[in-house]
């Protein structure tokens, strides 16, 4: 019997990232937000950030598969992997490179933009995100209530995980923390990528949780937080009044008058998520959203 592609397939986790680039015949393109992760040590660690918290690896979603270096590592720990890749040539390469895993129903390659395609049900996402749209993709994933291990620009990652009253704390910190406990688990140097990006990167792990506060409506709460942070240098009193057109408040003065005076004298960067939630509940009740 003659062996087919499945017989010659590399063991998952053994593919060399530089060899994958060579076989694909591509080079990264900064103008298209393409920076391929080629550092074996980083690639080997990424799935571990999920397995060390006993994340469910039955179906792992990867966004931005590239030439498959991370896909290969994920196949070593997951029952099934779905990759979303927007580049037509790279999607075709992934189907060729991983034909055995596709034939074995362990890998699905979806060609398309992760902001537009229907996301499958998944138990975990481990992804090196395209930085230009990383925020939008992250906030497609966070409400899905699954663990996430995601690569971002370092500055974005630090803002996502920041504590109140720090320089990095802001809208991103509150909104990400509304869905998950977020931590930066590794910083990644530019040299780990081909070509090197202009900035350092960092890996974020998000573990889904219910917040320790109640809000009247998720969308209203997040819009309210977004609104006041557009005027983070103003006191909360002025920020609430000046951003009613963003938050949707019909009577911002009523909110300011009913709120705690000390809280209204602070700036948004000094307000905790629980205090934002308390203020959002008050705004929902008296501000006529």
Coordinates of C-alpha atoms in Angstrom, one line a residue:
X1 CA 0.0 0.0 0.0
X2 CA 1.4 3.4 -1.0
X3 CA 1.5 6.0 1.8
X4 CA -0.4 9.3 1.3
X5 CA 0.1 12.7 2.8
X6 CA -1.3 11.6 6.1
X7 CA 1.5 9.0 6.4
X8 CA 4.2 11.6 5.9
X9 CA 2.8 14.4 8.1
X10 CA 5.1 15.8 10.7
X11 CA 4.3 15.2 14.3
X12 CA 2.2 18.1 15.6
X13 CA 4.4 20.6 17.5
X14 CA 7.5 19.7 15.5
X15 CA 7.3 22.1 12.5
X16 CA 10.1 24.7 12.2
X17 CA 8.6 28.2 11.8
X18 CA 11.4 29.3 9.4
X19 CA 10.9 26.2 7.3
X20 CA 7.1 27.0 7.2
X21 CA 7.9 30.5 5.9
X22 CA 10.2 29.0 3.3
X23 CA 7.6 26.5 2.2
X24 CA 4.9 29.1 2.0
X25 CA 7.2 31.3 -0.1
X26 CA 6.1 34.5 1.7
X27 CA 7.7 37.3 3.6
X28 CA 5.9 39.4 6.2
X29 CA 4.5 42.7 5.1
X30 CA 4.3 45.5 7.7
X31 CA 2.0 47.5 5.4
X32 CA -0.5 44.6 5.7
X33 CA 0.0 44.1 9.4
X34 CA 1.8 40.8 8.8
X35 CA 4.5 39.9 11.3
X36 CA 5.0 36.2 11.6
X37 CA 6.0 34.8 15.0
X38 CA 9.1 32.7 14.4
X39 CA 10.6 32.3 17.9
X40 CA 10.3 28.6 18.8
X41 CA 10.5 29.3 22.5
X42 CA 7.6 31.7 22.5
X43 CA 5.5 29.5 20.2
X44 CA 6.1 26.5 22.5
X45 CA 5.0 28.5 25.6
X46 CA 1.8 30.0 24.2
X47 CA -0.4 26.8 24.5
X48 CA 1.0 26.3 28.0
X49 CA -0.6 29.5 29.3
X50 CA -3.9 27.8 28.6
X51 CA -3.1 24.3 29.7
X52 CA -1.6 25.4 33.0
X53 CA -5.0 26.7 34.1
X54 CA -6.7 23.5 32.8
X55 CA -8.5 25.3 30.0
X56 CA -10.7 23.2 27.8
X57 CA -8.7 22.4 24.7
X58 CA -11.4 20.4 22.9
X59 CA -11.8 23.1 20.3
X60 CA -9.2 25.9 20.0
X61 CA -9.8 28.9 17.8
X62 CA -6.8 30.6 16.2
X63 CA -7.2 34.0 14.5
X64 CA -4.5 34.9 12.0
X65 CA -3.0 31.5 11.2
X66 CA -0.2 32.8 8.9
X67 CA 2.0 30.0 7.9
X68 CA 0.9 27.7 10.7
X69 CA 3.7 27.9 13.3
X70 CA 1.2 28.4 16.1
X71 CA -1.4 26.2 14.5
X72 CA 1.2 23.3 14.7
X73 CA 1.7 23.9 18.4
X74 CA -2.0 24.0 19.1
X75 CA -2.6 20.7 17.3
X76 CA -0.2 19.1 19.8
X77 CA -2.5 20.0 22.7
X78 CA -6.0 20.4 21.2
X79 CA -8.6 17.9 20.0
X80 CA -9.7 20.2 17.2
X81 CA -8.4 23.6 15.9
X82 CA -10.2 26.1 13.7
X83 CA -8.0 28.7 12.1
X84 CA -9.3 32.0 10.5
X85 CA -7.0 33.5 8.0
X86 CA -7.9 36.5 5.8
X87 CA -5.0 36.1 3.3
X88 CA -6.2 33.8 0.4
X89 CA -2.7 32.5 -0.4
X90 CA -1.9 31.7 3.3
X91 CA -5.3 30.0 3.7
X92 CA -4.4 27.8 0.7
X93 CA -1.0 27.1 2.1
X94 CA -2.5 26.0 5.5
X95 CA -4.8 23.6 3.7
X96 CA -1.9 22.1 1.9
X97 CA 0.6 22.0 4.8
X98 CA -2.0 20.5 7.2
X99 CA -3.8 18.2 4.8
X100 CA -3.5 15.2 7.1
X101 CA -5.0 17.1 10.1
X102 CA -7.8 18.4 7.9
X103 CA -8.5 14.9 6.5
X104 CA -8.5 13.6 10.1
X105 CA -11.1 16.2 11.1
X106 CA -8.7 17.9 13.5
X107 CA -8.3 21.2 11.7
X108 CA -10.6 23.5 9.9
X109 CA -9.3 26.5 7.9
X110 CA -11.7 29.4 7.4
X111 CA -10.7 32.0 4.8
X112 CA -12.0 35.4 5.8
X113 CA -11.8 38.4 8.0
X114 CA -12.2 37.6 11.7
X115 CA -14.3 40.7 12.1
X116 CA -16.8 39.5 9.5
X117 CA -17.0 35.7 9.5
X118 CA -19.3 33.8 11.8
X119 CA -17.2 32.6 14.7
X120 CA -17.6 28.9 15.5
X121 CA -18.3 27.6 19.0
X122 CA -14.9 27.2 20.6
X123 CA -13.6 26.3 24.1
X124 CA -10.4 28.4 24.0
X125 CA -8.7 30.9 21.7
X126 CA -4.9 31.2 21.4
X127 CA -3.9 33.8 18.7
X128 CA -1.3 36.1 17.5
X129 CA -3.6 38.9 16.5
X130 CA -3.1 41.3 13.7
X131 CA -2.4 44.4 15.7
X132 CA -4.4 46.9 13.6
X133 CA -7.6 45.2 14.5
X134 CA -6.7 43.6 17.8
X135 CA -9.1 45.6 19.9
X136 CA -12.1 44.8 17.7
X137 CA -11.2 41.1 17.6
X138 CA -10.6 41.0 21.3
X139 CA -14.1 42.4 22.0
X140 CA -15.6 39.8 19.7
X141 CA -14.0 37.1 21.8
X142 CA -14.3 38.4 25.3
X143 CA -18.1 38.1 25.5
X144 CA -17.9 34.4 24.4
X145 CA -17.0 33.4 28.0
X146 CA -14.0 31.3 27.0
X147 CA -10.3 31.5 28.1
X148 CA -8.1 33.6 25.8
X149 CA -4.4 33.7 25.2
X150 CA -3.7 36.6 22.9
X151 CA -0.7 38.5 21.5
X152 CA -1.0 42.3 21.4
X153 CA 1.2 45.3 21.2
X154 CA 2.8 45.6 24.6
X155 CA 1.2 49.0 25.4
X156 CA -2.3 47.7 24.5
X157 CA -1.8 44.6 26.6
X158 CA -0.7 46.7 29.6
X159 CA -3.7 49.0 29.3
X160 CA -6.0 45.9 29.1
X161 CA -4.7 44.5 32.4
X162 CA -4.1 47.8 34.3
X163 CA -5.3 48.4 37.8
X164 CA -7.2 51.6 38.8
X165 CA -5.2 54.8 39.6
X166 CA -2.3 53.7 37.4
X167 CA -1.1 55.5 34.3
X168 CA -2.3 52.7 32.0
X169 CA -5.8 52.3 33.5
X170 CA -8.6 53.4 31.2
X171 CA -11.6 52.4 29.2
X172 CA -9.9 49.3 28.0
X173 CA -9.1 48.1 31.5
X174 CA -12.6 48.5 32.7
X175 CA -14.3 46.9 29.6
X176 CA -11.9 44.0 29.4
X177 CA -12.2 43.4 33.2
X178 CA -16.0 43.4 32.9
X179 CA -15.6 40.0 31.1
X180 CA -12.5 38.4 32.5
X181 CA -9.5 38.5 34.9
X182 CA -6.8 39.8 32.6
X183 CA -3.1 39.4 33.1
X184 CA 0.1 40.0 31.1
X185 CA 1.9 36.7 31.2
X186 CA 4.9 37.4 28.9
X187 CA 6.5 40.3 27.1
X188 CA 7.9 39.4 23.6
X189 CA 10.7 41.2 21.9
X190 CA 10.5 42.5 18.4
X191 CA 13.1 40.0 17.2
X192 CA 10.7 37.1 17.8
X193 CA 8.9 38.1 14.6
X194 CA 9.7 38.2 10.9
X195 CA 9.8 41.0 10.0
X196 CA 10.3 42.6 13.4
X197 CA 7.4 45.1 14.2
X198 CA 8.1 48.6 15.4
X199 CA 6.9 47.9 18.9
X200 CA 7.3 45.2 21.6
X201 CA 4.6 42.7 22.1
X202 CA 3.0 41.0 25.1
X203 CA 0.9 37.9 25.7
X204 CA -2.4 38.4 27.6
X205 CA -4.3 35.7 29.3
X206 CA -8.0 36.4 30.0
X207 CA -9.9 34.0 32.3
X208 CA -13.7 34.5 32.1
X209 CA -15.5 35.5 35.2
X210 CA -18.6 37.2 36.4
X211 CA -17.8 40.7 37.7
X212 CA -18.2 41.4 41.4
X213 CA -20.8 44.1 40.7
X214 CA -24.1 44.3 39.0
X215 CA -25.1 46.6 36.0
X216 CA -28.5 47.3 34.6
X217 CA -27.5 46.6 31.1
X218 CA -24.1 45.5 29.7
X219 CA -24.2 47.7 26.6
X220 CA -25.3 50.8 28.6
X221 CA -22.5 50.2 31.2
X222 CA -19.8 49.9 28.5
X223 CA -21.1 52.9 26.6
X224 CA -21.2 54.9 29.8
X225 CA -17.6 54.0 30.7
X226 CA -16.4 54.7 27.1
X227 CA -18.1 58.1 27.2
X228 CA -16.6 59.4 30.4
X229 CA -13.1 58.2 29.5
X230 CA -13.2 60.4 26.4
X231 CA -12.8 63.2 28.9
X232 CA -10.5 61.5 31.4
X233 CA -8.8 64.8 32.3
X234 CA -12.1 66.3 33.4
X235 CA -13.8 65.6 36.7
X236 CA -16.5 62.9 36.6
X237 CA -19.0 65.7 37.2
X238 CA -18.0 67.4 33.9
X239 CA -17.3 64.2 32.0
X240 CA -20.8 62.9 32.7
X241 CA -22.4 66.2 31.6
X242 CA -20.2 66.6 28.5
X243 CA -20.6 63.1 27.1
X244 CA -24.4 62.6 27.3
X245 CA -24.5 62.4 23.5
X246 CA -22.2 59.3 23.7
X247 CA -23.6 57.6 26.7
X248 CA -27.2 58.3 25.7
X249 CA -28.2 60.0 29.0
X250 CA -31.3 62.1 28.7
X251 CA -30.7 64.0 31.9
X252 CA -27.0 64.1 32.9
X253 CA -27.6 66.8 35.4
X254 CA -29.9 64.6 37.4
X255 CA -27.1 61.9 37.5
X256 CA -24.6 64.4 38.8
X257 CA -27.0 65.8 41.4
X258 CA -27.9 62.3 42.7
X259 CA -24.3 60.9 42.7
X260 CA -21.8 60.9 45.5
X261 CA -20.1 64.4 45.6
X262 CA -16.7 63.0 46.3
X263 CA -16.9 60.5 43.4
X264 CA -18.0 63.3 41.1
X265 CA -14.9 65.3 42.0
X266 CA -12.5 62.5 40.9
X267 CA -11.3 61.8 37.4
X268 CA -12.2 58.7 35.5
X269 CA -8.7 57.1 36.0
X270 CA -9.3 57.1 39.8
X271 CA -12.7 55.4 39.6
X272 CA -12.8 51.6 40.2
X273 CA -15.0 49.3 38.0
X274 CA -17.4 48.7 40.9
X275 CA -17.8 52.5 41.3
X276 CA -18.4 52.8 37.6
X277 CA -21.1 50.1 38.0
X278 CA -22.7 52.0 40.9
X279 CA -22.8 55.2 38.9
X280 CA -24.1 53.4 35.8
X281 CA -27.0 52.0 37.9
X282 CA -27.8 55.4 39.1
X283 CA -27.6 56.9 35.6
X284 CA -29.9 54.1 34.4
X285 CA -32.5 55.1 37.0
X286 CA -32.4 58.9 36.9
X287 CA -30.7 59.8 33.7
X288 CA -33.3 58.4 31.4
X289 CA -31.1 56.5 28.9

